[in-house]
PDB file of C-alpha atoms in Angstrom:
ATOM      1  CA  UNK I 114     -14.247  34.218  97.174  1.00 36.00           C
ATOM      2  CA  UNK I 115     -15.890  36.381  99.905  1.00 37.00           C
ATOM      3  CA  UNK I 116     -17.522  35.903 102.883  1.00 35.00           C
ATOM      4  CA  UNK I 117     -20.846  34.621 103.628  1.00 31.00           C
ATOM      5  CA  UNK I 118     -21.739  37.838 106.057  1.00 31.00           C
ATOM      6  CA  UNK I 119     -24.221  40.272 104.975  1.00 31.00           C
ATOM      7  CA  UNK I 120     -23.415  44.213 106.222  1.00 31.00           C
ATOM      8  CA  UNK I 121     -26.568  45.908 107.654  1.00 31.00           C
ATOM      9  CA  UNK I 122     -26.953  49.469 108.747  1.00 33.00           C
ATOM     10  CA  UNK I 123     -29.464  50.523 111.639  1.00 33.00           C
ATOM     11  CA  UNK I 124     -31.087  53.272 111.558  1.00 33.00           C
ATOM     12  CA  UNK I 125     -34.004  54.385 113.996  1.00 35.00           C
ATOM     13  CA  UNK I 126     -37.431  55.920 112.779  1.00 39.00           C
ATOM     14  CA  UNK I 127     -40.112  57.736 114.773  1.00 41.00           C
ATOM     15  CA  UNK I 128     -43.664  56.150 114.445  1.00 40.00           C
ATOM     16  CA  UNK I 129     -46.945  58.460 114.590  1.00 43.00           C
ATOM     17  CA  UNK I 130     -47.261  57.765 118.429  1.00 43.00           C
ATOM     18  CA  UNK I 131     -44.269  58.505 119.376  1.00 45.00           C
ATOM     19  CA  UNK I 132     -42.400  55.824 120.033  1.00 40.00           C
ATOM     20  CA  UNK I 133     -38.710  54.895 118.395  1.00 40.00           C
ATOM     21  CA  UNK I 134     -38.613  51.536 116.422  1.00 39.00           C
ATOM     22  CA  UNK I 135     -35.326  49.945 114.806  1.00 32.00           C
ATOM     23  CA  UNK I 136     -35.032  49.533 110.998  1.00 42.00           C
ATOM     24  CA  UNK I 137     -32.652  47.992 108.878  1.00 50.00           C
ATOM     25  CA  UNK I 138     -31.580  49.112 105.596  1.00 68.00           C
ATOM     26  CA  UNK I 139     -30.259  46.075 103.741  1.00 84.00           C
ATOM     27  CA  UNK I 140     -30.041  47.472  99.874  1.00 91.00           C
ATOM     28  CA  UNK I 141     -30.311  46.933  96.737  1.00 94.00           C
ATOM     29  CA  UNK I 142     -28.721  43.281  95.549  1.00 96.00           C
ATOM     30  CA  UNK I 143     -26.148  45.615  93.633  1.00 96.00           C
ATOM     31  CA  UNK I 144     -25.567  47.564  96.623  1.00 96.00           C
ATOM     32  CA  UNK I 145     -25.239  44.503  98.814  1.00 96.00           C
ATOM     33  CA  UNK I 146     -22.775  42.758  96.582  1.00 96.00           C
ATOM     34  CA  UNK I 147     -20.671  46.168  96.313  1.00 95.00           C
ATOM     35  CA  UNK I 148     -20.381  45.961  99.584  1.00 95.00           C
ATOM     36  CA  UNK I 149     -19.188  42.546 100.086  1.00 94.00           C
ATOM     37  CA  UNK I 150     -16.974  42.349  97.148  1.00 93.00           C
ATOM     38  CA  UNK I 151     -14.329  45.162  96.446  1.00 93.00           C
ATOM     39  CA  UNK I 152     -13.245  43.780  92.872  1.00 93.00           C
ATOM     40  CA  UNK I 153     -17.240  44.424  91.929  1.00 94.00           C
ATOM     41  CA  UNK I 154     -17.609  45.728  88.816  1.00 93.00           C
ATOM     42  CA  UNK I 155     -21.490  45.585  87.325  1.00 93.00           C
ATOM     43  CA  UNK I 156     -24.411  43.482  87.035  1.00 95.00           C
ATOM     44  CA  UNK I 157     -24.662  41.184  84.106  1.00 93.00           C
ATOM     45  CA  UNK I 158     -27.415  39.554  84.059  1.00 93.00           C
ATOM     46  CA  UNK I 159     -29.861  37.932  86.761  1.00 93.00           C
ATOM     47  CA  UNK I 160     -32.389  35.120  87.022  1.00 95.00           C
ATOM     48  CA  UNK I 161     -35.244  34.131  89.325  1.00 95.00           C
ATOM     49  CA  UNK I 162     -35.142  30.432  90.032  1.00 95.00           C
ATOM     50  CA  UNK I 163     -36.371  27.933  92.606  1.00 95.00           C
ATOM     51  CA  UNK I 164     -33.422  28.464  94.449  1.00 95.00           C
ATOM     52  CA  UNK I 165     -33.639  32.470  95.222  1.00 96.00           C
ATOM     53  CA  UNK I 166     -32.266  34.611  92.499  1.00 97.00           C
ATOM     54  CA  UNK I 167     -28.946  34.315  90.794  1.00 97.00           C
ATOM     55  CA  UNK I 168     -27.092  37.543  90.179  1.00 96.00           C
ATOM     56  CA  UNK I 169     -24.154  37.083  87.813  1.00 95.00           C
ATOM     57  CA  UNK I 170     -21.415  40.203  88.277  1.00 94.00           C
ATOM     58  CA  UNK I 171     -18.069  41.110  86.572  1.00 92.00           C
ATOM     59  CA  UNK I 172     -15.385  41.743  88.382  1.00 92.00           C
ATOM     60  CA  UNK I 173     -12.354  43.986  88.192  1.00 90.00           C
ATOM     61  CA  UNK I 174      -9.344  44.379  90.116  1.00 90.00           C
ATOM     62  CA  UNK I 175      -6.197  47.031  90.145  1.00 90.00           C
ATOM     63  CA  UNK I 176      -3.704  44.888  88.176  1.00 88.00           C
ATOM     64  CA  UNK I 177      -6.880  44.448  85.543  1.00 85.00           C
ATOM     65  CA  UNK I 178      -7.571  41.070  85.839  1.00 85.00           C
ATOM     66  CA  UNK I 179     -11.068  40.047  85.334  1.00 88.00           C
ATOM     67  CA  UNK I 180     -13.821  37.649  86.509  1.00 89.00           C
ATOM     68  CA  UNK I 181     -17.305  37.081  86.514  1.00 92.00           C
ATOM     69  CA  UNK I 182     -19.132  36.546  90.563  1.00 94.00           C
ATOM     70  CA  UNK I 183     -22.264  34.477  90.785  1.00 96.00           C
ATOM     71  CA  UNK I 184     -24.068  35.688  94.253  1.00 96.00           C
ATOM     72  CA  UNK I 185     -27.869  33.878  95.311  1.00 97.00           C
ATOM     73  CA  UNK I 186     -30.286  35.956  97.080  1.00 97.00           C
ATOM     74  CA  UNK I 187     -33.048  34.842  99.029  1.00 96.00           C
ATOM     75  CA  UNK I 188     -36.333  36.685  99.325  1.00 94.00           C
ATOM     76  CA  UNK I 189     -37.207  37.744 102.497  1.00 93.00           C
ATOM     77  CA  UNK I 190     -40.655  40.028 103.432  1.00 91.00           C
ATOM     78  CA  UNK I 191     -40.356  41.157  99.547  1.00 91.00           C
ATOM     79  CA  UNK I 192     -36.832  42.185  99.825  1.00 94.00           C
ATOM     80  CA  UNK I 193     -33.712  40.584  97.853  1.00 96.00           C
ATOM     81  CA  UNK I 194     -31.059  39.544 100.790  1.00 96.00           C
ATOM     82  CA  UNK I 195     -27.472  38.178 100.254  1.00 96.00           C
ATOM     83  CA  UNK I 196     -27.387  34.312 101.063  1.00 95.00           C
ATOM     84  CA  UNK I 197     -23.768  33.190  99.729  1.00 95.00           C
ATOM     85  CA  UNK I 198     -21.694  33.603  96.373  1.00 95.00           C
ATOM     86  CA  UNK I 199     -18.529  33.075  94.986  1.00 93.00           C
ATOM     87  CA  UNK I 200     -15.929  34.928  92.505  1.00 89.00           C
ATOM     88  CA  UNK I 201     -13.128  34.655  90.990  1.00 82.00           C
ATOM     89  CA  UNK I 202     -10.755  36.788  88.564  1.00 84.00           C
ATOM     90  CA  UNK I 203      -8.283  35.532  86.069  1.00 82.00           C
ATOM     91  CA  UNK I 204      -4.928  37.210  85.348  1.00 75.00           C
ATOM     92  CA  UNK I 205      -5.030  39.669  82.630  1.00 67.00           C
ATOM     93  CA  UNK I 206      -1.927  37.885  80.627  1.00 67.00           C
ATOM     94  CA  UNK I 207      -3.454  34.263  81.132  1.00 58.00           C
ATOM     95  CA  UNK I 208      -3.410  32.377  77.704  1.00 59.00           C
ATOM     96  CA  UNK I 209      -3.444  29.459  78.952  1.00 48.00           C
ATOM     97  CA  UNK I 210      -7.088  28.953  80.812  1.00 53.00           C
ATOM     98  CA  UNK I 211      -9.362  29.056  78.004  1.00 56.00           C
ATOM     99  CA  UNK I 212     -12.508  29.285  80.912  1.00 74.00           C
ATOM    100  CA  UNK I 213     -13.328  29.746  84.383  1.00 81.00           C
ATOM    101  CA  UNK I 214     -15.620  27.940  85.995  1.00 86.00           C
ATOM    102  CA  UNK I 215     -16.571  27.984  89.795  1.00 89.00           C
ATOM    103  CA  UNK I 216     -20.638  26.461  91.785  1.00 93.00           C
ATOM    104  CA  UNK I 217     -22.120  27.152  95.400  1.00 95.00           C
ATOM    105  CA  UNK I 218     -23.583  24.672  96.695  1.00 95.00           C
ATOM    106  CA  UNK I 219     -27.422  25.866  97.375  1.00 94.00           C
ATOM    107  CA  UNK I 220     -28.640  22.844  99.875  1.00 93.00           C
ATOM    108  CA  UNK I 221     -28.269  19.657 100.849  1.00 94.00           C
ATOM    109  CA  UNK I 222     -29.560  18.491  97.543  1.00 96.00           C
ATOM    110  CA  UNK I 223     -28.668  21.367  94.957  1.00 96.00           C
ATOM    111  CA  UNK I 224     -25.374  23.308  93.841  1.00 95.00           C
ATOM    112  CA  UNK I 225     -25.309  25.442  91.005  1.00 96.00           C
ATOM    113  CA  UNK I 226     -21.879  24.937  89.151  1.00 95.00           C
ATOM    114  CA  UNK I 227     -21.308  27.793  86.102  1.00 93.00           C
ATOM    115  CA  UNK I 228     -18.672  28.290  83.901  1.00 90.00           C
ATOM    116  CA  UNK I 229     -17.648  31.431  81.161  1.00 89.00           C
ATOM    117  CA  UNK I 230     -14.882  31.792  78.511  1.00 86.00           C
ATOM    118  CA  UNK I 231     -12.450  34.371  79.998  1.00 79.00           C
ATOM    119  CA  UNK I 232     -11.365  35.815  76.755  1.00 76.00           C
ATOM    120  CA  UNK I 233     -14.784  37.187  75.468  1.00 75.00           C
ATOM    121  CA  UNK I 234     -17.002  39.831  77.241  1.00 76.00           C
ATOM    122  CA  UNK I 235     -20.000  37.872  79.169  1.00 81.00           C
ATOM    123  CA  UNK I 236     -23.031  39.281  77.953  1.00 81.00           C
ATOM    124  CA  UNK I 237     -25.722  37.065  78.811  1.00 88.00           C
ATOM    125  CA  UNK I 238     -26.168  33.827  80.695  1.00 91.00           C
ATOM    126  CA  UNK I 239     -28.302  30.353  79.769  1.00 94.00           C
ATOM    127  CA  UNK I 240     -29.546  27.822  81.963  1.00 94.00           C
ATOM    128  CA  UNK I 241     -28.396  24.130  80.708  1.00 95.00           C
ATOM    129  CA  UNK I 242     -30.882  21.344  82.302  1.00 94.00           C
ATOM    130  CA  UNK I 243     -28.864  18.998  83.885  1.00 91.00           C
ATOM    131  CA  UNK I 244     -30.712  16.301  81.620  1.00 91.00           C
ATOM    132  CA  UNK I 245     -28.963  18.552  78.360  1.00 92.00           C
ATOM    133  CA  UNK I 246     -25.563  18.289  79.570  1.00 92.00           C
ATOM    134  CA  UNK I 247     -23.358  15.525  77.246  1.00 87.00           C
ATOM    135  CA  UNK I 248     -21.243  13.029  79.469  1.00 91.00           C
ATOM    136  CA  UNK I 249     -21.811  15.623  82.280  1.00 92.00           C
ATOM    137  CA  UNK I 250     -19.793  18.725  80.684  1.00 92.00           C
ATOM    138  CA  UNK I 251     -21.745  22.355  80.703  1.00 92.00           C
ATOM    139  CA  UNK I 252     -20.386  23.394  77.391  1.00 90.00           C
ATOM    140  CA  UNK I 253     -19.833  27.157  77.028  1.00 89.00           C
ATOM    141  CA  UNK I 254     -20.089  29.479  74.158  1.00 87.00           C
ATOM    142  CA  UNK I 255     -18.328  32.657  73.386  1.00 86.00           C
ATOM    143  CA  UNK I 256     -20.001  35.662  75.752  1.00 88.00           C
ATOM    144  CA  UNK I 257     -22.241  33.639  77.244  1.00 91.00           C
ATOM    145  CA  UNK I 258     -22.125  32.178  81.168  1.00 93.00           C
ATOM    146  CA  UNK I 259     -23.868  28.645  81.182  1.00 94.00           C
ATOM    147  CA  UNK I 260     -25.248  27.826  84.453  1.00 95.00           C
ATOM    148  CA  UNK I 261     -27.005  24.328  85.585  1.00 95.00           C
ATOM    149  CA  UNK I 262     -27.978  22.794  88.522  1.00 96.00           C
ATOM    150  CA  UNK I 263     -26.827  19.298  90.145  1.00 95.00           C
ATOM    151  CA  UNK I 264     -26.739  17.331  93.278  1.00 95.00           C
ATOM    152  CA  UNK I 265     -23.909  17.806  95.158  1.00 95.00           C
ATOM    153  CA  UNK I 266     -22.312  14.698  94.364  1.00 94.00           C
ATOM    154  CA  UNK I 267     -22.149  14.998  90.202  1.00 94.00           C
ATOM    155  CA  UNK I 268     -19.200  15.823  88.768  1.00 93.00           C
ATOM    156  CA  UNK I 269     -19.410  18.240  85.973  1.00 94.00           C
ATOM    157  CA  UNK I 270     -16.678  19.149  83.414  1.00 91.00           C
ATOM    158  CA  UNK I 271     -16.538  22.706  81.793  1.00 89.00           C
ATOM    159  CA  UNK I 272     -15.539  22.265  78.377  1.00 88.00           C
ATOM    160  CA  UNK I 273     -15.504  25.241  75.400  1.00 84.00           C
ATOM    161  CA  UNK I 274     -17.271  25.230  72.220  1.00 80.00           C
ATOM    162  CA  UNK I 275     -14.453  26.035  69.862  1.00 70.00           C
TER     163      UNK I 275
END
């Protein structure tokens, strides 16, 4: 997982009477999750919501094991910023997980919870309504990461679509 901190850079910029003003240069989302998490890899996909916008990222280490990062980004004066996120990488000789799954909780009355099958490349994701999800289990498909949000309190299972 990493941190909840968001790195800004100052610079300074001369207006037309003169005088200096501060600015700060927050970045792109990509840029801003690069920066935050050293295993980043590449944007997969991203969604607008209700909650900010969810940017799903693969992730890559040294020893090759892989993972997928879900990071939320809240719009502020028409500029994506870094809220909170989470990420995780599996081993590259697991067999035994068949998934990962991981959520963030959003507010006091949301979390998102996800979940992807480790073995295929994640090429898309799907929002599940919490009203479509079957005795509370987000099941996922091959190359797909299946998203849904809950209150805080539910309990949902990740299960795989063989």
């Amino acid at each position: 997982m990493f941190g909840t901190f968001i790195l800004l850079a100052g610079c300074q910029e001369e207006t037309n009477n003169g005088t200096v003003e501060s600015e700060t240069e927050i970045g792109t989302p990509e840029e801003q999750i690069a920066n935050l998490q050293e295993d980043f890899n590449e944007i997969i996909s991203e969604t607008e919501t209700e909650y900010g916008k969810l940017v799903f990222y693969s992730l890559e280490n040294e020893e090759k094991a892989k993972g997928v990062g879900l990071a939320v980004f809240n719009e502020e004066d028409g500029t994506w910023v870094y809220s909170e996120g989470t990420a995780h990488l599996v081993s590259a000789s697991s067999e035994s997980e068949a998934f990962s799954s991981d959520r963030i909780e959003i507010n006091d009355e949301t979390k998102v919870v996800y979940g992807y099958r480790h073995e295929s490349p994640n090429s898309e994701i799907q929002e599940v309504e919490s009203e479509d999800l079957v005795d509370n289990a987000l099941v996922l498909e091959e190359s797909v990461i299946s998203y849904t949000f809950v209150s805080p309190n539910e309990t949902v299972t990740i299960s795989k679509n063989n």
